[in-house]
C-alpha positions as a Python dict, from the first residue, in 0.01 Angstrom:
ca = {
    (1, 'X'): (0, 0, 0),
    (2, 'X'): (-172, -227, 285),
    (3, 'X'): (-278, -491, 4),
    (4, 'X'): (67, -519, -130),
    (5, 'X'): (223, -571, 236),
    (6, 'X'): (-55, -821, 284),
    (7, 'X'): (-3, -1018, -106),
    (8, 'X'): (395, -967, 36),
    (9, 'X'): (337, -1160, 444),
    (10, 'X'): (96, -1398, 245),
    (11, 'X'): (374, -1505, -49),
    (12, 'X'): (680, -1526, 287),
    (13, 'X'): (412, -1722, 501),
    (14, 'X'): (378, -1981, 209),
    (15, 'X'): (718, -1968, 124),
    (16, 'X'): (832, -2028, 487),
    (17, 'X'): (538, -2357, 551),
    (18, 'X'): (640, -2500, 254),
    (19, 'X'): (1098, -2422, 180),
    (20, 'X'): (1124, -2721, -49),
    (21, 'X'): (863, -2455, -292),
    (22, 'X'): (1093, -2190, -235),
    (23, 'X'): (1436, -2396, -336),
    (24, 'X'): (1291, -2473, -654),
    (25, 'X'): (1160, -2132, -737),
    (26, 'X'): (1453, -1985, -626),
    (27, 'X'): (1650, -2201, -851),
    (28, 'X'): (1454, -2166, -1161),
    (29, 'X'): (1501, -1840, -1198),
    (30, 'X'): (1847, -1786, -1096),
    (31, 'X'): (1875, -2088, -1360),
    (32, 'X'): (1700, -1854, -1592),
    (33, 'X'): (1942, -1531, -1474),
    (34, 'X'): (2283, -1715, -1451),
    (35, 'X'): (2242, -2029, -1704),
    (36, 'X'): (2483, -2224, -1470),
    (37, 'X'): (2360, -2505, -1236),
    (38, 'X'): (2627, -2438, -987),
    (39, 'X'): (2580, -2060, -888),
    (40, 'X'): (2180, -2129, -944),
    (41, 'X'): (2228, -2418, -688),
    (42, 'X'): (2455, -2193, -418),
    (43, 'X'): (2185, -1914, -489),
    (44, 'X'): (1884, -2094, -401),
    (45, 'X'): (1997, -2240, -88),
    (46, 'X'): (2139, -1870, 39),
    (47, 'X'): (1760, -1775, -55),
    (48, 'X'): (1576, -2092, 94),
    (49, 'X'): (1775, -2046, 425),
    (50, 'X'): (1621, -1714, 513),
    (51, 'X'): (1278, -1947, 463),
    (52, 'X'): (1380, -2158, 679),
    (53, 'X'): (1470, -1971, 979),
    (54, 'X'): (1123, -1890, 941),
    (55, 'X'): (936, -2197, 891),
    (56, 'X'): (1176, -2403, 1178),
    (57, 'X'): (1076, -2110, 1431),
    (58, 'X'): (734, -2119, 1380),
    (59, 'X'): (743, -2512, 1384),
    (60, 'X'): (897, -2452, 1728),
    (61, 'X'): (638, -2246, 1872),
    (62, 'X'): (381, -2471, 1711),
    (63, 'X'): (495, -2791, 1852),
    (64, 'X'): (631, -2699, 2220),
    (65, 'X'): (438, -2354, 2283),
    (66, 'X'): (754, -2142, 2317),
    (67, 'X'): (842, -1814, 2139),
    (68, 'X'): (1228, -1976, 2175),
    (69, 'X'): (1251, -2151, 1868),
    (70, 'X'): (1343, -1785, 1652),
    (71, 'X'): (1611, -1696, 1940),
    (72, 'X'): (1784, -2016, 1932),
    (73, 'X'): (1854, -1993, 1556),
    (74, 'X'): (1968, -1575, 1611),
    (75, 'X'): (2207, -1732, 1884),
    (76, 'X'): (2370, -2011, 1690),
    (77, 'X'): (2409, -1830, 1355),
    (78, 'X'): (2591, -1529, 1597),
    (79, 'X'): (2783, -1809, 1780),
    (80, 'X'): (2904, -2004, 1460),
    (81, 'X'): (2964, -1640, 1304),
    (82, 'X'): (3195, -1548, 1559),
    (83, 'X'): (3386, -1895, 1555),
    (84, 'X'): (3437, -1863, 1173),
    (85, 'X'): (3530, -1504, 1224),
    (86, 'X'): (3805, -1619, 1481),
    (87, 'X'): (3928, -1876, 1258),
    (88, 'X'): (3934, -1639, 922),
    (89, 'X'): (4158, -1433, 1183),
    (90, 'X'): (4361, -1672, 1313),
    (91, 'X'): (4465, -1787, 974),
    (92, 'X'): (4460, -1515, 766),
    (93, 'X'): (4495, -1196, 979),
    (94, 'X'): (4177, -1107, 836),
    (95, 'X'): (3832, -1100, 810),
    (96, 'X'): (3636, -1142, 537),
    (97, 'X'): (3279, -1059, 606),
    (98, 'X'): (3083, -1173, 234),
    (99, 'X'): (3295, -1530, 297),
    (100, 'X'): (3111, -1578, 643),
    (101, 'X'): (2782, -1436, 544),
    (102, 'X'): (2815, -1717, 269),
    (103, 'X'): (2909, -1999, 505),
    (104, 'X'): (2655, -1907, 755),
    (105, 'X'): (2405, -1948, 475),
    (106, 'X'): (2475, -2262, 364),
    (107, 'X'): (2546, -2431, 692),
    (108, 'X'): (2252, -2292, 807),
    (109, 'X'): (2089, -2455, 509),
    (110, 'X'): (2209, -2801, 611),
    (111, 'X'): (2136, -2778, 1021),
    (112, 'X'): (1823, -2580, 936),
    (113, 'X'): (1698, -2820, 699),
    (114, 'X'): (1768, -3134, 919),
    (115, 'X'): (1552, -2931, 1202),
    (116, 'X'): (1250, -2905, 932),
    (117, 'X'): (1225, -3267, 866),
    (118, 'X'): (1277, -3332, 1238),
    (119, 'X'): (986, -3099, 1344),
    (120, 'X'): (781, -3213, 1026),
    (121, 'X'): (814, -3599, 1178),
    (122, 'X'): (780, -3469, 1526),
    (123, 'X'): (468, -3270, 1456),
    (124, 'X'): (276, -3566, 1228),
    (125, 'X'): (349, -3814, 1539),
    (126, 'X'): (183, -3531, 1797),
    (127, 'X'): (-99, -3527, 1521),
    (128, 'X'): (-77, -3879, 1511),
    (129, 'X'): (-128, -3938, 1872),
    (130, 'X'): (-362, -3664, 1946),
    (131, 'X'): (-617, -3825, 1692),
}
């Protein structure tokens, strides 16, 4: 059982370092379940997001030494949660939990993958300079 939780932190760490690996896996083979580009597309960045909390929160504590990075992205996605929770309410009278989960995701997607090429540019200039 401890090799397969070790094959299992060893597949997330080098999904999470490299996301871009993880899209395009992810999208194969919901391509391969679904045989439609569109839900293989929306299913591949829900997957790729959880990735990238990962990878961005690790880049964080790589690059400025603080365990923050991991925090910060728990605190937005509760923060924009609740705002699109009060507006569901506000227009609807209702919440619809699966809807926000799914919004979450994909914003998250966008925001999260803007922070990954930031950090990756920020990180080769420290390199840069350091050397």
């Amino acid at each position: 059982m401890n090799g397969f939780v070790a094959w299992l932190q060893s597949v997330y760490t080098f999904l999470a370092l490299v996301p871009f690996v993880s899209f395009f896996a992810a999208w194969g083979i919901m391509y391969g379940i679904y045989h439609d580009k569109k839900k293989a597309t929306y299913a591949a960045i829900d997957v790729t997001t959880l990735f990238l909390i990962g990878s961005v929160s690790l880049m964080t504590r790589s690059l400025f030494q603080t365990g923050l990075g991991f925090w910060l992205v728990v605190l937005l996605f509760l923060i924009t949660g609740g705002l699109l929770g009060n507006m569901q309410n506000r227009l609807k009278g209702k919440i619809d939990p699966v809807k926000i989960a799914r919004t979450l995701l994909r914003l998250g997607f966008v925001v999260l993958s803007a922070c990954y090429v930031l950090l990756l540019f920020i990180g080769i200039g420290k390199y840069i300079v350091a050397s």
